[in-house]
CSV table of C-alpha atoms and ligand atoms in Angstrom, one decimal:
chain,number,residue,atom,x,y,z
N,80,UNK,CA,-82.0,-35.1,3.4
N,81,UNK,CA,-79.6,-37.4,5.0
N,82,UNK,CA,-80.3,-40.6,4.8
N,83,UNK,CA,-78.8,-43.9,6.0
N,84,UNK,CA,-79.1,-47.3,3.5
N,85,UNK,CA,-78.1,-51.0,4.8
N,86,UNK,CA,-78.3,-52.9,1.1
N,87,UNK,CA,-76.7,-50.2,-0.8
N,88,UNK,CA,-74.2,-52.1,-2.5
N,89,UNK,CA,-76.9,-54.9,-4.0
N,90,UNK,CA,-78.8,-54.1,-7.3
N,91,UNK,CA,-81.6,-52.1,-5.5
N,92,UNK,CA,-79.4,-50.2,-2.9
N,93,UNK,CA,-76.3,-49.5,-5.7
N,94,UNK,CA,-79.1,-47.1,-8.1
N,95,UNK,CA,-81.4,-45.5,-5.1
N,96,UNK,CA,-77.7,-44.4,-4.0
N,97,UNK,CA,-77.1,-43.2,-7.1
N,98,UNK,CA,-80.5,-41.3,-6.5
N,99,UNK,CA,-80.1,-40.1,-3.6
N,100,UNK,CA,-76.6,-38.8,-4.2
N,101,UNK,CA,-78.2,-37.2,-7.9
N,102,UNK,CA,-80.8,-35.2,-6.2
N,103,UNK,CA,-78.3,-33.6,-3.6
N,104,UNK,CA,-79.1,-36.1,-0.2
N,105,UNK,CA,-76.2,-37.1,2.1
N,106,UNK,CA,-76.3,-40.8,1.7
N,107,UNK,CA,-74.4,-43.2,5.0
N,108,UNK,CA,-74.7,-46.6,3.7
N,109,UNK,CA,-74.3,-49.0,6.4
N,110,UNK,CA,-72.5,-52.9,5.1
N,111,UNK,CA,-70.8,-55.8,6.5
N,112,UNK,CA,-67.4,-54.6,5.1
N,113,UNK,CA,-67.4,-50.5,4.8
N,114,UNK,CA,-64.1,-50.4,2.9
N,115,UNK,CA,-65.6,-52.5,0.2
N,116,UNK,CA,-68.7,-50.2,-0.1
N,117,UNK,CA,-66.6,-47.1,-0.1
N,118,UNK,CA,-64.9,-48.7,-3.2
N,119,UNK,CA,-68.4,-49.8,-5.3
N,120,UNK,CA,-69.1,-46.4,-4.8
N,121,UNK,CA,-65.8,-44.9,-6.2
N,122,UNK,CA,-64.8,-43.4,-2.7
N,123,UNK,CA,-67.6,-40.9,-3.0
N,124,UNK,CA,-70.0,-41.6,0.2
N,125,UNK,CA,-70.0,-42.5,3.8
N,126,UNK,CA,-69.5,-45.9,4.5
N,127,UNK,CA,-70.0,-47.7,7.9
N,128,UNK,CA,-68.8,-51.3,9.0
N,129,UNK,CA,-72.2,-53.1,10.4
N,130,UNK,CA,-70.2,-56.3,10.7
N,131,UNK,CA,-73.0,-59.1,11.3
N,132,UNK,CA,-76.6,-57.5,11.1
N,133,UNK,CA,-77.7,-61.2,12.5
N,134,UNK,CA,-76.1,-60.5,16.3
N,135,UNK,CA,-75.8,-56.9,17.0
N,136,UNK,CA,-77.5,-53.7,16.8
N,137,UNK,CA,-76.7,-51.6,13.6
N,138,UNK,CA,-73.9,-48.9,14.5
N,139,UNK,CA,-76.0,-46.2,15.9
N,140,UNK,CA,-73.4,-43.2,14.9
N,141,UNK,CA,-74.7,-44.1,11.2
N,142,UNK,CA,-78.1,-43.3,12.3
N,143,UNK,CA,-77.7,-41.1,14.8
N,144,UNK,CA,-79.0,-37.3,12.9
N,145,UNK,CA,-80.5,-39.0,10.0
N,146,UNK,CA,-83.8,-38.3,8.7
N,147,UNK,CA,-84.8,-41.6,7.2
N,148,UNK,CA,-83.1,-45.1,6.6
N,149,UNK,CA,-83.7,-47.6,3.5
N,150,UNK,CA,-83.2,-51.0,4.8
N,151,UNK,CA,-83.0,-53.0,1.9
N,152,UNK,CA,-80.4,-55.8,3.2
N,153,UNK,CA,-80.9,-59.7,3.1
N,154,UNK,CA,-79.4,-63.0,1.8
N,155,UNK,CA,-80.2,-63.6,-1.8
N,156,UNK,CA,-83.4,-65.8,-2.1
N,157,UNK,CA,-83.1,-66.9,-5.8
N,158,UNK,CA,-80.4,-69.6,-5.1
N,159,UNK,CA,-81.3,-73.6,-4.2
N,160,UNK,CA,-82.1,-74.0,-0.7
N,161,UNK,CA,-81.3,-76.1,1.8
N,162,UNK,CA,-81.8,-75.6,5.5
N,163,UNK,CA,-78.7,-73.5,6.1
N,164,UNK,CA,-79.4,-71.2,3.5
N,165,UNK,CA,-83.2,-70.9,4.5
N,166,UNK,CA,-82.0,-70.1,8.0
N,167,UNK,CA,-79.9,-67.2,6.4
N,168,UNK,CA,-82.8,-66.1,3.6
N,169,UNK,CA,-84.9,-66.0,7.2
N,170,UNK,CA,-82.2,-64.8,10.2
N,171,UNK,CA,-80.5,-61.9,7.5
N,172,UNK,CA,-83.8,-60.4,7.3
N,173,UNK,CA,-85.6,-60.8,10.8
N,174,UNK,CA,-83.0,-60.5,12.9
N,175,UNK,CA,-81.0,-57.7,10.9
N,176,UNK,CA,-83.8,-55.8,11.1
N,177,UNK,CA,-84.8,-56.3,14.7
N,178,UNK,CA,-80.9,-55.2,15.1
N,179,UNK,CA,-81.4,-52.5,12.6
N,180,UNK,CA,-84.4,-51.2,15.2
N,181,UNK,CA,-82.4,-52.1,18.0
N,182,UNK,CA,-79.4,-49.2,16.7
N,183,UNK,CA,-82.0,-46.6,15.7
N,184,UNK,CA,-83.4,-46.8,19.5
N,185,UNK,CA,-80.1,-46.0,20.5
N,186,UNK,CA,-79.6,-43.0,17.9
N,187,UNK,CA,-79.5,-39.4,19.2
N,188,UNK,CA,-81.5,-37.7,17.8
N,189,UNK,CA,-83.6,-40.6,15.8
N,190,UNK,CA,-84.6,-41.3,12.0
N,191,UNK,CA,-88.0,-39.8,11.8
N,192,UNK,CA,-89.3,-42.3,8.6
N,193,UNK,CA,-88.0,-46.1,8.1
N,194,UNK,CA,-88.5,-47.4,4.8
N,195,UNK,CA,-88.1,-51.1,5.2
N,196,UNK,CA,-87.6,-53.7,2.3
N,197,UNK,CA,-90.3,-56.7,1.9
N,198,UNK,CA,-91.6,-58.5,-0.9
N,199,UNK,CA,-94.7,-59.8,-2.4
N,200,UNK,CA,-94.3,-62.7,-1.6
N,201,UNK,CA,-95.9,-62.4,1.3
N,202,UNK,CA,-99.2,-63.1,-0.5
N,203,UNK,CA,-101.1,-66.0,-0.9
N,204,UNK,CA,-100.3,-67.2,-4.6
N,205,UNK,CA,-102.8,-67.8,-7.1
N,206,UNK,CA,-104.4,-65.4,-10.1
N,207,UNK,CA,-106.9,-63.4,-7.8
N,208,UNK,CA,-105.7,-59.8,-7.9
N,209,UNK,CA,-104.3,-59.2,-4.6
N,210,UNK,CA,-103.5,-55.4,-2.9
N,211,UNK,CA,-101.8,-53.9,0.2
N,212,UNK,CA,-105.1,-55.3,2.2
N,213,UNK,CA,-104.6,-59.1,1.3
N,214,UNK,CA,-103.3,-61.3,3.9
N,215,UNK,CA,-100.7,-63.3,4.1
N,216,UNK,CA,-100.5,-67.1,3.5
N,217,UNK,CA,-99.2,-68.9,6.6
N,218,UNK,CA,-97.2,-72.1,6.6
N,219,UNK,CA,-95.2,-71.1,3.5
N,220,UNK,CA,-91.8,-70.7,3.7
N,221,UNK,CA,-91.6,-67.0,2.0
N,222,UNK,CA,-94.7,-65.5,3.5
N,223,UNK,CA,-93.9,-66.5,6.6
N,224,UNK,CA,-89.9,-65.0,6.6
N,225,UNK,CA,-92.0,-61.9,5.1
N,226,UNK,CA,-94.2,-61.6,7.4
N,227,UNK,CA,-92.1,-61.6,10.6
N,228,UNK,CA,-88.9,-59.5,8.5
N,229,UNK,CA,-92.2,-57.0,8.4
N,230,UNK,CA,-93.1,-57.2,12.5
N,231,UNK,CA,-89.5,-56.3,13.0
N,232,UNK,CA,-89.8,-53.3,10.6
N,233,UNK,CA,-93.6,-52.3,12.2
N,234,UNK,CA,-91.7,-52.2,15.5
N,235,UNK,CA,-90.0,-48.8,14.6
N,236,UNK,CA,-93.7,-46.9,14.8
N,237,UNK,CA,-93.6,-47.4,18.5
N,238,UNK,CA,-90.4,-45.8,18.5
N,239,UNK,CA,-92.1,-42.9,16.8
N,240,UNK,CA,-90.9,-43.2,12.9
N,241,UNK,CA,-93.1,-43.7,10.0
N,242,UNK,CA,-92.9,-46.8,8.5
N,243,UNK,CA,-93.3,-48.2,5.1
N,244,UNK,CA,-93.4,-51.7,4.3
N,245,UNK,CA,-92.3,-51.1,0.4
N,246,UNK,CA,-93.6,-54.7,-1.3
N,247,UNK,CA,-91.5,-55.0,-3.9
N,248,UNK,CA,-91.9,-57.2,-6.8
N,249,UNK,CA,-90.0,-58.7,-9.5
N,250,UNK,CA,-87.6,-56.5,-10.2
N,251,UNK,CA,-86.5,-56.0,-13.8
N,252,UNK,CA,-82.7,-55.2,-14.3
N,253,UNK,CA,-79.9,-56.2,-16.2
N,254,UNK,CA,-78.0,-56.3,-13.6
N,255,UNK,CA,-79.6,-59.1,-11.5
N,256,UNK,CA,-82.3,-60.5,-10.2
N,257,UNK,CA,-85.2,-62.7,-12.8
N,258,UNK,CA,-84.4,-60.9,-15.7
N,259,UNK,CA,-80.6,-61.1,-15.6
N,260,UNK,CA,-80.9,-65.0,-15.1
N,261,UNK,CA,-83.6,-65.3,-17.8
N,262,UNK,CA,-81.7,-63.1,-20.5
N,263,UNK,CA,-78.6,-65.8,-21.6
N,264,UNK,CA,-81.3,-68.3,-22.2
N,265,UNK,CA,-84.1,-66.1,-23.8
N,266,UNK,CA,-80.9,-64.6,-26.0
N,267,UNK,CA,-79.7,-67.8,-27.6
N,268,UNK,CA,-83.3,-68.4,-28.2
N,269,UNK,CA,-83.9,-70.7,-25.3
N,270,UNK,CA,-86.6,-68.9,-23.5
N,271,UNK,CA,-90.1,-69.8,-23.3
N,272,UNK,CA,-93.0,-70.1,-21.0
N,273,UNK,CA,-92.5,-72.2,-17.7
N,274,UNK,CA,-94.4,-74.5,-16.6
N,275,UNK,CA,-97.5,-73.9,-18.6
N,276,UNK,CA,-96.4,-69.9,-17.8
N,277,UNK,CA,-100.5,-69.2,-16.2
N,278,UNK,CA,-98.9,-67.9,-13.0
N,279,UNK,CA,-98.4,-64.1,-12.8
N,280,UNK,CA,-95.8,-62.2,-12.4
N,281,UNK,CA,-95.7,-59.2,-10.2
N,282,UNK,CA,-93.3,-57.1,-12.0
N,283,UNK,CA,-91.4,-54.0,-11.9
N,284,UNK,CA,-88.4,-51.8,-13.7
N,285,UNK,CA,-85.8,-51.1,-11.7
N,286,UNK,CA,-86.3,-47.1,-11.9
N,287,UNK,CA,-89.7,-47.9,-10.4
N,288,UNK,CA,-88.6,-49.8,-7.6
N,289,UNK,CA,-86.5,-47.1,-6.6
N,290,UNK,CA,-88.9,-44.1,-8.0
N,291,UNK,CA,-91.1,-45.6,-5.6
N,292,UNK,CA,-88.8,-46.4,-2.1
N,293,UNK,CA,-87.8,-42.2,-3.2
N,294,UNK,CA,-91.5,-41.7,-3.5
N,295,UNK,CA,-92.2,-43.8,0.2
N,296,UNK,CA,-89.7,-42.3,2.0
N,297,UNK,CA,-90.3,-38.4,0.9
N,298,UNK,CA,-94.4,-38.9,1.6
N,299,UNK,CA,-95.5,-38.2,5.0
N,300,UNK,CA,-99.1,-40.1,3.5
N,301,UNK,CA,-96.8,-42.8,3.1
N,302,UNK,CA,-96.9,-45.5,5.6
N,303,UNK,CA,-97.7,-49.4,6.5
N,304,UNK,CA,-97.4,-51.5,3.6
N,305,UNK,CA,-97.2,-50.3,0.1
N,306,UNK,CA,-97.2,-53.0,-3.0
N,307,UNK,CA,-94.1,-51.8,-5.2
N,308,UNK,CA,-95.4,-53.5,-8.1
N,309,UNK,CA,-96.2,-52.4,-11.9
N,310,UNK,CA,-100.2,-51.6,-12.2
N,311,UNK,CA,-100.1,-54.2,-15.3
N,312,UNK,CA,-98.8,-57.6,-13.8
N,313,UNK,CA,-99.0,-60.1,-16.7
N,314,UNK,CA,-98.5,-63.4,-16.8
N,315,UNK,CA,-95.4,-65.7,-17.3
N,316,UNK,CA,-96.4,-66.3,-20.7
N,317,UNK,CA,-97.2,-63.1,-21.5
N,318,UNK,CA,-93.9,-62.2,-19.9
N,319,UNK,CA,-91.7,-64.5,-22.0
N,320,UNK,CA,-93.7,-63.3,-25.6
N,321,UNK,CA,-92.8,-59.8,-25.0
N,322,UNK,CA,-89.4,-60.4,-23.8
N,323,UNK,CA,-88.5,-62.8,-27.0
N,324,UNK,CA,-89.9,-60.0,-29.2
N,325,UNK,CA,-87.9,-57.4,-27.6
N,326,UNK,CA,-84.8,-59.6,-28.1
N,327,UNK,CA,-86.1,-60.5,-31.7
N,328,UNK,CA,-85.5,-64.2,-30.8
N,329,UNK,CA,-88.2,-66.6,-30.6
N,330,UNK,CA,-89.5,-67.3,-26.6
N,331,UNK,CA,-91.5,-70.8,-27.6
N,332,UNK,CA,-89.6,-73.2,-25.9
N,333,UNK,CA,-91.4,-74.0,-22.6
N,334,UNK,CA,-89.7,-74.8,-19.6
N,335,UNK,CA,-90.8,-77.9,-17.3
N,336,UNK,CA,-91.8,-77.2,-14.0
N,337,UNK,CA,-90.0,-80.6,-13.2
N,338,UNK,CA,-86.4,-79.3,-15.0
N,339,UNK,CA,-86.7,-76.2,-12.6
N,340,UNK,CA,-87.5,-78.2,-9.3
N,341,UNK,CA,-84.3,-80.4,-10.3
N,342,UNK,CA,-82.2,-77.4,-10.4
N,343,UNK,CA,-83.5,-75.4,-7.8
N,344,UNK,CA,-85.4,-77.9,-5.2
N,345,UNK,CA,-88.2,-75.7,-3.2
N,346,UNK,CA,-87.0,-72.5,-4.5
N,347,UNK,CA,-88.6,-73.5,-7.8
N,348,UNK,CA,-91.6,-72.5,-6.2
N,349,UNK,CA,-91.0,-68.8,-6.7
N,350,UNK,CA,-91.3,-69.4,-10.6
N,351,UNK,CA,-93.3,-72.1,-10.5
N,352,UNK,CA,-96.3,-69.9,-9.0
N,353,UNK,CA,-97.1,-66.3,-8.8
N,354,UNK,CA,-99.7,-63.7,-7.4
N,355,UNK,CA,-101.9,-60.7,-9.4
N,356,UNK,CA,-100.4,-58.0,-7.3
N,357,UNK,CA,-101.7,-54.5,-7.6
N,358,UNK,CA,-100.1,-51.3,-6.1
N,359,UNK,CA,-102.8,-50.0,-4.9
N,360,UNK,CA,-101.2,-47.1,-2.2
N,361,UNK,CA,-99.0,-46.1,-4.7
N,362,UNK,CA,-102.0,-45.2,-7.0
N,363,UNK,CA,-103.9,-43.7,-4.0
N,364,UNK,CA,-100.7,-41.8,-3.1
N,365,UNK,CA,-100.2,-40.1,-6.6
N,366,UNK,CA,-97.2,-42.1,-7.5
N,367,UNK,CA,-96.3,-41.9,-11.4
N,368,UNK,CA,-95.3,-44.3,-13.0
N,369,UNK,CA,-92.1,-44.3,-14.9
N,370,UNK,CA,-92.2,-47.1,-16.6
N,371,UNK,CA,-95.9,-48.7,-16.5
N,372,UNK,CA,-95.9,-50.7,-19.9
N,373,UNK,CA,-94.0,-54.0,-20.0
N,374,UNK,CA,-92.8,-53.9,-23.3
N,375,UNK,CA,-91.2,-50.3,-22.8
N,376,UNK,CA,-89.9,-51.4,-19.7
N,377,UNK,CA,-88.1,-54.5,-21.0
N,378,UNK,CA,-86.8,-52.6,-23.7
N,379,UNK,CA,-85.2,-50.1,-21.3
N,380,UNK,CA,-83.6,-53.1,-19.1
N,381,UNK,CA,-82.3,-54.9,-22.0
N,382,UNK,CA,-80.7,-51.4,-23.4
N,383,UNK,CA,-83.1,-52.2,-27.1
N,384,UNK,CA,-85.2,-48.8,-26.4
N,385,UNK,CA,-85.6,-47.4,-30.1
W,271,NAP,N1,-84.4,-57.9,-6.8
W,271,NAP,C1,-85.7,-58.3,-6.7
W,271,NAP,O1,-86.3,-58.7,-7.6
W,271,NAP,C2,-86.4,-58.1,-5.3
W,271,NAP,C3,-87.8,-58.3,-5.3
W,271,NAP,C4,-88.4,-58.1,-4.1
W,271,NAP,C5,-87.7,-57.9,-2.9
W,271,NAP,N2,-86.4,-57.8,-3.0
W,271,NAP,C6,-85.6,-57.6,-1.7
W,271,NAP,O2,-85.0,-56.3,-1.8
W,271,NAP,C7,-83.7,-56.4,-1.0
W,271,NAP,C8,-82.6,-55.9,-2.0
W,271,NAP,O3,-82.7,-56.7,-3.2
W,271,NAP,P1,-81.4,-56.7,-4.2
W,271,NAP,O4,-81.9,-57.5,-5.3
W,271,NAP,O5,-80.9,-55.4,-4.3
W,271,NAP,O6,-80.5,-57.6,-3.3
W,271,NAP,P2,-78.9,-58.0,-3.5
W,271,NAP,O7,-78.4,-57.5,-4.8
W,271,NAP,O8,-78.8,-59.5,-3.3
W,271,NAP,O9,-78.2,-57.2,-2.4
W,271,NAP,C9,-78.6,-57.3,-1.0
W,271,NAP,C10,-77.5,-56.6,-0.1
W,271,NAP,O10,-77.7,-57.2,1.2
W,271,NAP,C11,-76.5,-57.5,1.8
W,271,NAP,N3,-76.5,-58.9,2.1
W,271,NAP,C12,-76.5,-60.0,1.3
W,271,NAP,N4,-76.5,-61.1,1.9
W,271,NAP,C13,-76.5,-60.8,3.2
W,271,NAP,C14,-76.6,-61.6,4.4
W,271,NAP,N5,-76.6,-62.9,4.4
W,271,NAP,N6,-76.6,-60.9,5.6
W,271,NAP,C15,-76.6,-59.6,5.7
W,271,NAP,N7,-76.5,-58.8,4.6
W,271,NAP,C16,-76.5,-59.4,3.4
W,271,NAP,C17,-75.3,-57.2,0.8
W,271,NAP,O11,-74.7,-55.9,1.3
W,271,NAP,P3,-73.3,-55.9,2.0
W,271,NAP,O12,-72.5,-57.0,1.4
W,271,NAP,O13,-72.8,-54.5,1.6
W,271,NAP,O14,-73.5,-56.0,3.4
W,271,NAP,C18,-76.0,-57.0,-0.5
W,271,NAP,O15,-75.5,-56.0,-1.3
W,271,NAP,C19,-83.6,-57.8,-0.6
W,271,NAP,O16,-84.0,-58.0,0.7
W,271,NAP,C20,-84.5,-58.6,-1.5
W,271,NAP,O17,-85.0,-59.8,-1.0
W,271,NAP,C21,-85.7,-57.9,-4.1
């Protein structure tokens, strides 16, 4: 398959290359500097220049003949925000993908699936499990960039692709993300529950999150939004107990929601709260899981599998 991947050099798009490439597809991964992507990727794949995603169309020669597209792109949302880097977190995703529409219109002949990045947080948060037919929660910040990143991505269906809305979750990788910012602390035996830690966590391994965009974009059942979420989401304190066992360092010290807001300002929020998210189209769809269990799956991203 030949498929075309904006994102590909951040901690998602850098392994479901690495997929893609293992499995024999002709990857075209589409960044703001090509030369620089060419070079994470040790020379070995196609590399176009899509300059500013915010204000124009994605380069439709990169799309042109491809079968599907993984659009994973979009400003980092774990930093503290302030208004210009909400605008980003927001513009990045909304109007990059609008743009990223707007170039496979113009491709000859067109993509025929779109597998477009969201997230869960596009859910109301609270500990009432939640699946793909939940709404969202309007009037906060997240949801709401979710929400409208997603009616970009929906647009592509009247241009005849099949389109999957992949909400992702917490991703668990070394490499970045939650777990990489929790590990230093939880590894000098400064981790612990936050804030009380009651608030779920929708999480999933890294080889899930892209078993799962694989599984999305190669399943013509596949379509509309699909949770890309762990079947067991567990809680925050549930989270930190397993993850100080698997590090054999004690996980007790708990973290105050007030030290986090002082650090982070409204981003907080993301740790602060959290929503019971179930996959349930991957389950209808036959996905299988690769890495299902928490404690398995934290030992594989921390490299402490036995
Ligand atoms: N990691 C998670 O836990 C998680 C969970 C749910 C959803 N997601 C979503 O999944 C997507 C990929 O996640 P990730 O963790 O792999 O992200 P990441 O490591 O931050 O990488 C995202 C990529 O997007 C591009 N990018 C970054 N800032 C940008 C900006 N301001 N404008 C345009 N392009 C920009 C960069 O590619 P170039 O520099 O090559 O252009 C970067 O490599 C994101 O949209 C993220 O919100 C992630």
């Amino acid at each position: 398959m030949k498929v075309a991947v904006t994102g590909a050099t951040g901690t998602i798009g850098a392994r479901l290359v690495e997929e893609l490439r293992a499995r024999g597809d002709e990857v075209t991964v589409l960044s703001r500097d090509a030369e620089r992507a060419r070079r994470a990727f040790g020379g070995e794949v196609d590399a176009v220049t899509w300059a500013d995603p915010k204000s124009e169309p994605a380069p439709a020669e990169a799309l042109s003949g491809r079968e599907g597209v993984v659009h994973l792109l979009g400003e980092p949302i774990a930093q503290r925000w302030s208004d210009e880097t909400k605008r980003e977190i927001r513009d990045s995703r909304v109007l990059g993908t609008e743009n990223l529409v707007r170039g496979i219109a113009a491709a000859e002949p067109r993509p025929k699936v779109l597998v477009s990045q969201s997230a869960e947080g596009i859910y109301p948060r609270g500990s009432e499990p939640v699946d793909e037919s939940g709404s969202a929660d309007p009037g906060t910040f997240l949801s709401d960039v979710v929400a409208a990143w997603e009616g970009e991505a929906a647009k592509a269906s009247d241009l005849g692709l099949r389109v999957v809305r992949a909400r992702t979750g917490v991703v668990l990788s070394p490499e970045g993300g939650a777990l990489a910012t929790m590990l230093p602390f939880f590894k000098a035996g400064l981790g612990g529950p936050v804030a009380g830690g009651r608030q779920y966590v929708p999480w999933i391994h890294l080889d899930d999150t892209v078993g799962a965009l694989l599984f999305c974009l190669d399943t013509e059942a596949a379509s509309g939004p699909v949770n890309v979420t762990a079947p067991e989401p567990v809680t925050n304190k549930v989270l930190s107990k397993v993850l100080g066992r698997v590090l054999g360092r004690p996980a007790i010290l708990p973290v105050p929601a007030l030290g986090l807001k002082v650090l982070y300002g409204e981003m907080a929020q993301v740790v602060l709260t959290g929503a019971n998210v179930r996959p349930r189209r991957l389950e209808e769809l036959g996905y299988r899981f690769l890495r299902p269990e928490l404690e398995p799956a934290l030992r594989a991203a921390t490299g402490r599998e036995s």
